[in-house]
Coordinates of C-alpha atoms in Angstrom, one line a residue:
X23 CA -30.1 1.5 18.0
X24 CA -32.3 1.6 21.0
X25 CA -35.6 2.3 22.1
X26 CA -35.7 5.3 24.7
X27 CA -36.6 4.3 28.4
X28 CA -37.6 0.7 27.2
X29 CA -35.0 -0.8 29.8
X30 CA -36.1 1.4 32.6
X31 CA -39.8 0.5 32.2
X32 CA -39.3 -3.3 32.0
X33 CA -36.8 -3.3 34.6
X34 CA -39.2 -4.4 37.2
X35 CA -40.0 -7.4 35.4
X36 CA -36.5 -8.7 34.9
X37 CA -35.3 -11.5 37.0
X38 CA -32.1 -11.6 39.0
X39 CA -30.7 -15.2 38.2
X40 CA -27.3 -16.8 38.4
X41 CA -26.0 -16.8 34.9
X42 CA -25.7 -20.4 33.3
X43 CA -26.4 -21.9 29.8
X44 CA -25.5 -20.7 26.5
X45 CA -25.0 -17.1 25.3
X46 CA -24.4 -15.3 22.1
X47 CA -22.7 -11.7 21.9
X48 CA -23.6 -8.5 20.4
X49 CA -20.0 -7.7 19.0
X50 CA -20.1 -3.8 18.9
X51 CA -22.0 -3.7 22.1
X52 CA -19.4 -5.7 23.5
X53 CA -16.7 -3.4 22.4
X54 CA -18.3 -0.3 24.0
X55 CA -18.8 -2.2 26.9
X56 CA -15.1 -3.2 27.2
X57 CA -14.1 0.6 26.3
X58 CA -16.2 1.7 29.4
X59 CA -14.9 -0.9 31.7
X60 CA -11.5 0.2 30.9
X61 CA -12.6 4.0 31.8
X62 CA -14.0 2.6 35.0
X63 CA -10.6 1.7 36.0
X64 CA -8.7 5.4 35.4
X65 CA -9.3 7.0 38.7
X66 CA -6.0 8.9 38.2
X67 CA -7.1 10.5 34.7
X68 CA -8.3 14.0 34.3
X69 CA -9.5 14.0 30.7
X70 CA -11.0 11.3 28.2
X71 CA -7.6 11.9 26.1
X72 CA -5.5 10.7 29.3
X73 CA -7.9 8.1 30.0
X74 CA -8.1 6.4 26.7
X75 CA -7.0 2.9 26.6
X76 CA -4.7 1.8 24.1
X77 CA -5.8 -0.7 21.5
X78 CA -3.6 -3.6 22.8
X79 CA -5.6 -2.8 26.3
X80 CA -8.6 -3.2 24.8
X81 CA -8.2 -6.5 23.2
X82 CA -6.5 -7.8 26.3
X83 CA -9.2 -6.8 28.4
X84 CA -11.9 -8.3 25.7
X85 CA -10.4 -11.6 26.0
X86 CA -9.9 -11.6 29.9
X87 CA -13.7 -10.7 30.2
X88 CA -14.9 -13.4 28.0
X89 CA -12.6 -16.1 29.6
X90 CA -14.0 -14.9 32.9
X91 CA -17.6 -15.7 31.3
X92 CA -16.5 -19.4 30.1
X93 CA -14.6 -19.9 33.5
X94 CA -18.1 -19.4 35.2
X95 CA -19.3 -22.3 33.1
X96 CA -21.4 -20.4 30.7
X97 CA -20.8 -21.6 27.0
X98 CA -20.3 -18.6 24.5
X99 CA -21.5 -19.9 21.3
X100 CA -21.4 -16.8 18.8
X101 CA -19.9 -13.4 18.7
X102 CA -21.7 -11.4 15.9
X103 CA -20.4 -8.1 14.2
X104 CA -22.3 -5.6 12.0
X105 CA -20.8 -6.1 8.4
X106 CA -23.6 -3.7 6.8
X107 CA -26.4 -1.5 8.2
X108 CA -29.7 -0.8 6.2
X109 CA -30.4 2.6 4.6
X110 CA -33.2 3.0 7.1
X111 CA -30.6 3.6 9.7
X112 CA -29.1 6.6 7.8
X113 CA -31.0 9.3 9.7
X114 CA -30.0 7.6 13.1
X115 CA -26.3 7.4 11.9
X116 CA -26.2 10.9 10.7
X117 CA -27.6 12.4 13.8
X118 CA -25.0 10.4 16.1
X119 CA -22.3 11.8 13.8
X120 CA -23.6 15.4 14.2
X121 CA -23.9 14.7 18.2
X122 CA -20.1 13.6 17.9
X123 CA -19.0 16.6 16.2
X124 CA -20.7 19.0 18.7
X125 CA -19.3 17.0 21.5
X126 CA -15.7 17.5 20.0
X127 CA -16.3 21.1 19.2
X128 CA -17.6 21.8 22.8
X129 CA -14.3 19.9 24.3
X130 CA -12.3 21.9 22.0
X131 CA -14.1 25.4 23.2
X132 CA -14.0 24.2 27.1
X133 CA -10.3 22.8 26.7
X134 CA -7.9 25.1 24.9
X135 CA -5.2 22.9 26.4
X136 CA -6.8 19.6 25.9
X137 CA -4.8 17.3 28.2
X138 CA -1.5 16.4 30.1
X139 CA 0.9 14.1 28.4
X140 CA -0.2 10.5 29.6
X141 CA 2.7 9.3 31.9
X142 CA 1.7 5.7 32.4
X143 CA -0.6 2.8 31.1
X144 CA -2.7 0.7 33.3
X145 CA -3.9 -2.5 32.5
X146 CA -7.1 -3.6 33.7
X147 CA -6.9 -6.3 36.5
X148 CA -9.1 -9.3 36.1
X149 CA -10.6 -8.6 39.5
X150 CA -12.3 -5.4 38.1
X151 CA -13.9 -7.1 35.0
X152 CA -17.4 -7.1 36.6
X153 CA -17.3 -3.8 38.3
X154 CA -20.6 -2.1 39.1
X155 CA -18.4 1.4 39.4
X156 CA -19.6 4.0 37.1
X157 CA -17.6 6.1 34.6
X158 CA -16.7 9.5 35.7
X159 CA -18.5 12.0 33.3
X160 CA -15.3 14.0 32.4
X161 CA -14.0 10.8 31.0
X162 CA -16.6 10.7 28.6
X163 CA -16.5 14.2 27.2
X164 CA -15.2 12.9 23.9
X165 CA -16.7 10.0 21.6
X166 CA -15.3 6.6 22.1
X167 CA -12.1 5.8 20.5
X168 CA -12.2 5.6 16.4
X169 CA -11.0 2.2 15.9
X170 CA -12.8 0.4 19.1
X171 CA -14.8 -2.1 17.3
X172 CA -12.0 -3.2 15.0
X173 CA -9.6 -3.2 17.7
X174 CA -11.8 -6.0 20.1
X175 CA -12.8 -7.7 16.7
X176 CA -8.9 -8.1 15.7
X177 CA -8.0 -9.5 19.4
X178 CA -11.0 -11.9 19.0
X179 CA -9.8 -13.2 15.5
X180 CA -6.3 -13.5 16.7
X181 CA -7.4 -15.8 19.7
X182 CA -7.4 -19.4 19.3
X183 CA -10.1 -19.6 21.7
X184 CA -12.8 -17.1 20.3
X185 CA -11.8 -16.7 16.6
X186 CA -13.9 -19.9 15.6
X187 CA -17.0 -18.3 16.9
X188 CA -16.4 -14.4 15.9
X189 CA -18.0 -13.5 12.7
X190 CA -18.5 -10.1 10.6
X191 CA -22.1 -10.6 9.5
X192 CA -23.3 -9.1 6.1
X193 CA -26.3 -7.3 8.1
X194 CA -26.8 -6.0 11.8
X195 CA -25.6 -8.3 14.4
X196 CA -28.6 -8.2 16.4
X197 CA -30.4 -10.0 13.6
X198 CA -28.1 -12.7 13.9
X199 CA -27.9 -12.8 17.7
X200 CA -31.7 -12.9 17.9
X201 CA -32.1 -15.7 14.8
X202 CA -29.7 -17.9 16.9
X203 CA -32.1 -17.5 19.9
X204 CA -35.1 -18.0 17.9
X205 CA -33.7 -21.3 16.6
X206 CA -31.5 -22.6 19.8
X207 CA -32.8 -20.8 23.0
X208 CA -30.2 -19.1 25.3
X209 CA -29.3 -15.7 26.3
X210 CA -27.8 -12.7 24.2
X211 CA -25.6 -10.2 26.1
X212 CA -25.9 -6.6 24.7
X213 CA -26.2 -3.2 25.6
X214 CA -28.8 -2.4 23.0
X215 CA -32.6 -2.2 24.1
X216 CA -33.7 -3.1 20.6
X217 CA -32.8 -6.7 21.2
X218 CA -36.0 -6.8 23.6
X219 CA -38.2 -6.2 20.5
X220 CA -36.6 -8.9 18.5
X221 CA -38.6 -12.1 18.1
X222 CA -36.2 -14.5 20.4
X223 CA -38.7 -17.6 20.5
X224 CA -39.8 -19.1 23.8
X225 CA -36.7 -19.6 25.3
X226 CA -34.8 -16.6 24.2
X227 CA -33.5 -13.9 26.9
X228 CA -31.6 -10.7 27.1
X229 CA -29.0 -9.7 29.8
X230 CA -27.5 -6.3 29.6
X231 CA -23.4 -6.1 30.0
X232 CA -24.2 -3.6 32.8
X233 CA -26.1 -5.8 35.0
X234 CA -23.4 -8.7 35.1
X235 CA -22.3 -8.6 38.6
X236 CA -20.2 -11.1 40.8
X237 CA -22.2 -12.9 43.7
X238 CA -19.7 -13.3 46.6
X239 CA -21.5 -16.1 48.5
X240 CA -21.1 -18.5 46.4
X241 CA -18.7 -16.9 43.9
X242 CA -20.6 -16.9 40.9
X243 CA -22.0 -14.5 38.0
X244 CA -25.4 -13.1 38.4
X245 CA -27.5 -10.8 36.0
X246 CA -30.6 -9.6 35.3
X247 CA -32.6 -11.6 32.8
X248 CA -35.1 -10.2 30.6
X249 CA -37.4 -13.0 28.7
X250 CA -39.3 -11.0 26.1
X251 CA -42.0 -13.7 25.6
X252 CA -42.9 -14.1 29.4
X253 CA -42.7 -10.5 29.9
X254 CA -45.1 -9.8 27.2
X255 CA -47.5 -12.6 28.4
X256 CA -47.5 -10.6 32.1
X257 CA -48.4 -7.4 30.5
X258 CA -51.2 -9.1 28.5
X259 CA -49.8 -7.8 25.2
X260 CA -50.8 -9.6 22.0
X261 CA -48.8 -12.6 21.1
X262 CA -48.0 -11.8 17.7
X263 CA -46.9 -8.2 18.6
X264 CA -44.8 -9.3 21.6
X265 CA -43.0 -5.9 23.2
X266 CA -43.2 -4.3 19.8
X267 CA -46.5 -2.7 20.7
X268 CA -45.3 -1.5 23.7
X269 CA -42.0 -0.2 22.0
X270 CA -43.8 1.6 19.2
X271 CA -46.0 3.3 21.8
X272 CA -43.0 4.4 23.5
X273 CA -41.3 5.6 20.1
X274 CA -44.6 7.7 19.8
X275 CA -45.1 8.9 23.4
X276 CA -41.5 9.2 24.8
X277 CA -42.6 11.1 28.1
X278 CA -45.8 9.1 29.0
X279 CA -46.1 7.0 32.1
X280 CA -45.7 3.3 31.9
X281 CA -49.3 2.5 33.2
X282 CA -50.6 4.8 30.3
X283 CA -48.1 3.3 27.7
X284 CA -49.4 -0.3 28.6
X285 CA -53.1 0.6 28.3
X286 CA -52.4 2.0 24.9
X287 CA -49.9 -0.9 24.0
X288 CA -53.1 -3.9 24.9
X289 CA -55.4 -1.8 23.0
X290 CA -52.9 -1.3 20.1
X291 CA -53.8 2.3 19.8
X292 CA -50.8 3.6 18.1
X293 CA -50.9 0.7 15.8
X294 CA -54.3 1.4 14.9
X295 CA -54.0 5.0 14.1
X296 CA -50.6 4.6 12.1
X297 CA -50.6 0.7 10.7
X298 CA -48.2 2.0 7.8
X299 CA -45.6 3.5 10.5
X300 CA -46.1 0.3 12.4
X301 CA -45.1 -1.7 9.4
X302 CA -42.1 0.1 8.8
X303 CA -41.2 -0.1 12.5
X304 CA -41.5 -3.8 12.6
X305 CA -39.3 -4.2 9.5
X306 CA -36.2 -3.6 11.7
X307 CA -37.2 -6.3 13.6
X308 CA -37.9 -8.9 11.2
X309 CA -36.4 -12.2 11.6
X310 CA -34.0 -13.6 9.0
X311 CA -35.3 -16.0 6.5
X312 CA -34.7 -19.6 7.9
X313 CA -32.5 -20.3 4.5
X314 CA -30.0 -17.4 5.3
X315 CA -26.3 -18.5 4.1
X316 CA -24.6 -19.8 7.0
X317 CA -21.5 -18.1 8.2
X318 CA -19.0 -21.0 6.8
X319 CA -20.2 -20.1 3.3
X320 CA -19.0 -16.6 3.6
X321 CA -15.6 -15.5 2.1
X322 CA -12.9 -15.7 4.5
X323 CA -11.4 -12.4 3.3
X324 CA -14.9 -10.6 4.0
X325 CA -15.0 -12.1 7.3
X326 CA -11.7 -10.8 8.5
X327 CA -12.7 -7.2 7.2
X328 CA -13.3 -4.2 9.5
X329 CA -17.0 -3.8 9.8
X330 CA -17.2 -0.2 8.1
X331 CA -14.9 -1.4 5.3
X332 CA -17.1 -4.7 4.9
X333 CA -20.1 -2.1 4.7
X334 CA -18.6 -0.3 1.5
X335 CA -18.2 -3.6 -0.1
X336 CA -21.4 -4.9 0.4
X337 CA -22.8 -2.0 -1.3
X338 CA -21.9 -3.7 -4.7
X339 CA -24.9 -5.8 -5.5
X340 CA -22.8 -8.5 -7.1
X341 CA -20.6 -9.0 -3.8
X342 CA -23.6 -8.6 -1.6
X343 CA -25.4 -11.5 -3.4
X344 CA -22.7 -13.6 -3.4
X345 CA -22.3 -13.7 0.2
X346 CA -26.2 -13.9 0.9
X347 CA -26.8 -10.4 2.2
X348 CA -30.6 -10.2 2.8
X349 CA -30.8 -6.3 2.2
X350 CA -30.4 -5.5 -1.4
X351 CA -27.6 -3.0 -1.7
X352 CA -29.1 -0.2 -3.7
X353 CA -28.9 3.7 -3.7
X354 CA -26.0 5.8 -3.0
X355 CA -22.7 4.4 -1.6
X356 CA -21.8 5.8 1.5
X357 CA -19.1 5.3 4.1
X358 CA -19.0 6.3 7.8
X359 CA -15.4 6.5 8.8
X360 CA -14.3 6.2 12.2
X361 CA -14.6 9.4 14.2
X362 CA -11.1 11.1 14.7
X363 CA -10.5 13.3 17.9
X364 CA -8.9 15.9 15.6
X365 CA -9.1 19.7 16.0
X366 CA -12.4 21.1 14.9
X367 CA -10.7 24.3 14.0
X368 CA -8.6 22.7 11.3
X369 CA -9.4 21.1 8.1
X370 CA -10.7 17.3 9.1
X371 CA -7.7 15.0 9.9
X372 CA -9.1 12.4 7.0
X373 CA -8.3 15.0 4.6
X374 CA -4.7 14.3 3.8
X375 CA -5.0 10.9 3.2
X376 CA -8.3 11.0 1.0
X377 CA -6.5 10.0 -2.4
X378 CA -5.5 6.6 -0.7
X379 CA -9.0 6.0 0.4
X380 CA -10.3 6.9 -3.1
X381 CA -8.1 4.3 -4.8
X382 CA -9.2 1.7 -2.3
X383 CA -13.0 2.4 -3.3
X384 CA -12.0 2.3 -6.9
X385 CA -10.2 -0.7 -6.8
X386 CA -13.6 -2.7 -6.1
X387 CA -14.8 -2.1 -9.6
X388 CA -12.3 -4.5 -10.9
X389 CA -14.0 -7.4 -9.4
X390 CA -17.6 -6.4 -10.3
X391 CA -19.6 -6.5 -13.7
X392 CA -19.5 -3.0 -15.7
X393 CA -23.3 -2.4 -14.6
X394 CA -22.3 -2.5 -11.1
X395 CA -19.5 -0.3 -10.7
X396 CA -19.5 2.6 -8.9
X397 CA -18.5 6.3 -9.8
X398 CA -18.8 8.3 -6.5
X399 CA -19.0 7.5 -2.9
X400 CA -20.3 9.6 -0.2
X401 CA -17.5 10.0 2.9
X402 CA -19.2 10.8 6.1
X403 CA -16.4 12.0 9.0
X404 CA -16.7 15.1 11.4
X405 CA -20.0 16.6 10.1
X406 CA -22.1 19.7 10.8
X407 CA -25.7 20.1 10.8
X408 CA -26.5 20.6 7.2
X409 CA -23.6 18.5 5.7
X410 CA -24.6 15.6 3.5
X411 CA -21.3 14.1 3.5
X412 CA -18.5 14.5 1.1
X413 CA -19.0 13.1 -2.4
X414 CA -15.6 11.6 -3.8
X415 CA -15.2 10.9 -7.4
X416 CA -13.5 7.5 -8.0
X417 CA -10.5 6.6 -10.2
X418 CA -11.4 5.1 -13.6
X419 CA -10.1 1.6 -14.1
X420 CA -7.4 3.1 -16.2
X421 CA -6.1 5.0 -13.4
X422 CA -6.0 2.5 -11.0
X423 CA -2.3 1.1 -12.0
X424 CA -0.9 4.3 -12.2
X425 CA -2.3 5.2 -8.9
X426 CA -0.7 1.9 -7.3
X427 CA 2.4 2.9 -9.0
X428 CA 2.1 6.2 -7.5
X429 CA 2.3 4.9 -4.0
X430 CA 5.0 2.4 -4.6
X431 CA 7.3 5.2 -5.7
X432 CA 6.3 7.1 -2.8
X433 CA 7.2 4.2 -0.6
X434 CA 10.5 3.7 -2.4
X435 CA 11.6 7.3 -2.2
X436 CA 10.9 7.2 1.5
X437 CA 13.0 4.1 2.1
X438 CA 15.8 5.4 0.0
X439 CA 15.7 8.7 1.6
X440 CA 15.7 7.2 5.1
X441 CA 17.8 3.8 4.7
X442 CA 18.1 2.8 8.4
X443 CA 14.1 3.5 9.1
X444 CA 12.4 0.6 11.2
X445 CA 9.2 -0.5 9.9
X446 CA 7.0 1.3 12.5
X447 CA 8.5 4.6 11.8
X448 CA 8.2 4.1 8.5
X449 CA 4.4 4.6 8.8
X450 CA 5.1 7.7 10.8
X451 CA 7.2 9.1 7.8
X452 CA 4.5 8.4 5.4
X453 CA 2.2 10.5 7.3
X454 CA 4.7 13.4 7.6
X455 CA 5.1 12.9 3.8
X456 CA 1.4 13.1 3.4
X457 CA 0.9 16.0 5.7
X458 CA 3.8 17.9 3.9
X459 CA 2.2 17.3 0.2
X460 CA -1.5 18.0 1.2
X461 CA -0.3 21.3 3.0
X462 CA 1.7 22.5 -0.1
X463 CA -1.3 21.5 -2.1
X464 CA -3.9 23.7 -0.4
X465 CA -1.4 26.5 1.1
X466 CA -1.6 25.6 4.8
X467 CA 0.9 25.3 7.4
X468 CA 2.5 21.8 7.6
X469 CA 1.3 20.7 10.9
X470 CA 4.1 18.2 11.8
X471 CA 6.5 20.9 11.3
X472 CA 4.8 23.0 14.1
X473 CA 4.5 19.9 16.1
X474 CA 7.9 18.9 15.8
X475 CA 8.9 22.3 17.0
X476 CA 6.8 21.7 20.1
X477 CA 8.4 18.6 20.9
X478 CA 11.2 20.5 22.6
X479 CA 8.9 21.2 25.5
X480 CA 7.4 17.7 25.8
X481 CA 10.5 16.0 25.8
X482 CA 12.4 18.3 28.2
X483 CA 13.3 16.3 31.3
X484 CA 13.8 19.7 33.4
X485 CA 9.9 20.7 32.8
X486 CA 7.4 19.4 35.3
X487 CA 3.8 18.5 33.7
X488 CA 3.8 18.5 30.3
X489 CA 0.6 19.4 28.1
X490 CA -0.4 18.1 24.4
X491 CA -1.5 21.3 22.3
X492 CA -4.7 21.0 19.9
X493 CA -1.8 20.9 17.1
X494 CA -0.5 17.9 18.6
X495 CA -3.8 16.0 18.9
X496 CA -4.5 16.8 15.3
X497 CA -1.2 15.5 14.1
X498 CA -2.0 12.4 15.9
X499 CA -5.5 12.3 14.6
X500 CA -3.7 12.8 11.0
X501 CA -1.3 9.8 11.7
X502 CA -4.4 7.8 12.6
X503 CA -6.1 8.6 9.5
X504 CA -3.2 8.1 7.4
X505 CA -2.8 4.6 8.9
X506 CA -6.5 3.4 8.5
X507 CA -6.7 4.6 5.0
X508 CA -3.7 2.1 4.0
X509 CA -5.5 -0.2 6.3
X510 CA -8.4 0.2 4.1
X511 CA -6.4 -0.4 1.1
X512 CA -4.9 -3.4 2.2
X513 CA -8.0 -5.1 3.4
X514 CA -9.6 -4.3 -0.1
X515 CA -6.5 -5.5 -2.1
X516 CA -6.9 -8.7 0.1
X517 CA -10.2 -9.0 -1.4
X518 CA -9.3 -8.6 -4.7
X519 CA -6.4 -10.9 -4.4
X520 CA -8.8 -13.8 -2.9
X521 CA -11.4 -13.3 -5.4
X522 CA -12.2 -15.4 -8.4
X523 CA -11.6 -12.7 -10.7
X524 CA -8.3 -12.4 -9.2
X525 CA -6.6 -13.0 -12.7
X526 CA -7.8 -9.6 -14.1
X527 CA -6.0 -7.5 -11.1
X528 CA -3.0 -5.7 -12.6
X529 CA 0.5 -6.4 -11.6
X530 CA 0.9 -2.9 -9.9
X531 CA -2.1 -3.8 -7.5
X532 CA -0.6 -7.3 -6.7
X533 CA 2.6 -5.5 -5.9
X534 CA 1.2 -2.8 -3.7
X535 CA -0.7 -5.5 -1.8
X536 CA 2.5 -7.1 -1.2
X537 CA 4.2 -4.0 0.4
X538 CA 1.1 -3.2 2.6
X539 CA 1.6 -6.6 4.3
X540 CA 4.1 -4.8 6.4
X541 CA 1.2 -2.3 7.5
X542 CA 1.5 -2.8 11.4
X543 CA -1.5 -4.5 13.0
X544 CA -4.2 -1.9 15.0
X545 CA -3.1 -3.0 18.4
X546 CA 0.7 -1.8 17.3
X547 CA -0.4 1.3 15.9
X548 CA -0.6 2.6 19.5
X549 CA 3.1 2.4 19.9
X550 CA 3.6 3.9 16.4
X551 CA 1.9 7.0 17.6
X552 CA 3.6 7.0 21.0
X553 CA 7.0 6.5 19.6
X554 CA 6.6 9.6 17.5
X555 CA 6.8 11.5 20.8
X556 CA 9.5 9.4 22.3
X557 CA 11.8 10.0 19.1
X558 CA 14.4 12.3 19.1
X559 CA 13.4 15.5 17.6
X560 CA 15.9 15.3 14.8
X561 CA 14.7 12.0 14.0
X562 CA 11.4 13.4 13.0
X563 CA 13.0 16.5 11.5
X564 CA 14.7 14.0 9.1
X565 CA 11.7 12.6 8.1
X566 CA 10.2 16.0 7.3
X567 CA 13.3 16.9 5.4
X568 CA 13.1 13.8 3.3
X569 CA 9.6 14.4 2.4
X570 CA 10.5 18.0 1.3
X571 CA 13.1 16.9 -0.8
X572 CA 11.3 14.0 -2.5
X573 CA 8.4 16.5 -3.2
X574 CA 11.0 19.0 -4.4
X575 CA 9.9 21.7 -1.9
X576 CA 12.3 24.2 -0.5
X577 CA 12.5 24.3 3.4
X578 CA 9.9 27.1 4.6
X579 CA 10.1 28.7 8.0
X580 CA 6.6 28.4 9.9
X581 CA 7.0 31.9 10.6
X582 CA 7.3 33.2 7.2
X583 CA 4.4 30.8 5.8
X584 CA 2.2 32.4 8.6
X585 CA 2.7 35.8 7.5
X586 CA 1.9 35.0 3.9
X587 CA -1.5 33.4 4.5
X588 CA -3.8 36.4 4.5
X589 CA -2.0 37.1 1.1
X590 CA -2.8 33.5 -0.1
X591 CA -6.2 33.4 1.1
X592 CA -7.1 36.1 -1.5
X593 CA -5.7 33.7 -4.2
X594 CA -7.0 30.8 -3.0
X595 CA -9.4 29.6 -5.8
X596 CA -6.8 30.1 -8.4
X597 CA -3.9 28.8 -6.4
X598 CA -5.8 25.6 -5.6
X599 CA -6.9 24.9 -9.2
X600 CA -3.4 25.2 -10.3
X601 CA -2.0 23.3 -7.4
X602 CA -4.8 20.4 -8.1
X603 CA -3.6 20.4 -11.9
X604 CA 0.1 20.1 -11.1
X605 CA -0.5 17.6 -8.3
X606 CA -2.7 15.4 -10.3
X607 CA -0.1 15.2 -13.2
X608 CA 2.4 13.8 -10.3
X609 CA -0.2 11.9 -8.5
X610 CA -3.2 10.5 -10.6
X611 CA -5.6 9.6 -7.9
X612 CA -5.5 13.1 -6.4
X613 CA -9.1 13.5 -7.1
X614 CA -11.8 16.1 -6.1
X615 CA -14.6 15.6 -3.9
X616 CA -17.7 17.8 -3.4
X617 CA -19.0 18.7 0.1

């Protein structure tokens, strides 16, 4: 996940050359490059919320960028995405999650009114695909969009031109990029300095996305090219170590000058003083075995999964072994959920849709041997310093069918209560239902009711500049969390239906799988959220009323609810226990989790 300052130190040894030949692409790095490329073309934006591209735009831009690369005579052979990250990356991932949480918290503190309501969406023009402009710092105050990587992946898999060369691998993408270059030669496009340390063979080279520019005369693409084997030779580093010895010195002496680092690397000083540490360091860059299972032998269903969902599934040993995963699936099961831009002063936006994800996690147990089944999983979302994640209990096999039936009944009730609702609007209604149900369970205000009242101001044509509140952004995040939880459920039921053990899948799961096929694609989820704020207030109020009626809850005014919060807080523990017991009788997969 990057060696600090390594690119800066090696930049003098890179060559500026016209881009030719064959390339492979580091998929996650490519997605982030496309995101920043879109931000570069937002001179009118005042905040990261206003500047955020739609998922449709990200996919569109990704395809246009790849077409421009191929149009310049370069042959793209593979685009690899991570489908699993080893446990050795855990601390790095936790640190990144804490950093993202801190950025969100700082933004919330500094901007009590988070942003203006976006007026228009700009689509990137082809002529700006290789701009050298920098992103305005204020537009990166928040972490990248939560579904950035799956949005780009979806666009590639839907593309007739690039679907066949796009793969979600049962390991880290850079390992497969390195393996391809070691065998075939060529260039890898990445944003990650780690690939300079991998064994790429004599003919393998690295180019960073930011270094690809357009030559005006003649018009062609040019980039800085790093050939690790050549650079290691010029620096007189051991051939067996390559740039690994220099990278290890940097990791141990981050603020040292390059001449001193080189002297130590040539002498293998850090390696000699800590051979065990160097051995552990090198494990991350170890080449894949030559007999690694080829992508054509993987399950097509796993190939179409979002990387984080694939990572959860591959923590089941029997599934991992079936697809040739190199790293053994051992230890505690974890999933790092996409980072939502919710309000840090509120309970995480993921919370109201937790039970849907618990069902998704538990369903995998149907197709694995008894001894390989999971009982709990740790979810990682917005996370403070000392948190180890939230441990969720998974439903037992006997609870799965009733849990699926509960969702089917909820779907049927909503469609009956809202007979004229469109398919995109239906998923807004589902999210509002979950908000009402969860808020009642824990004794909190119904956020969708708060925001619906605020819509009168947002939709007033006589008002000048209009602003989103943090209530609004939190509801958007809740909708995203709801949508993605059902996306997880859909992809896991896809896996079950396509597996060799599909005969063991209960009828309720099969029926639920059928209903989830109507879930909008990721690039369509943008319009679902935008539609919410362009819908008439009375349409949203109908959804809210329908949810209250189905749940048999009397309509409660926000004002009276607010007055009673202090009183409720005093009896919180007892009230929550009673509510959980009552809800569990109606909802058999509303299981408890521990922080």
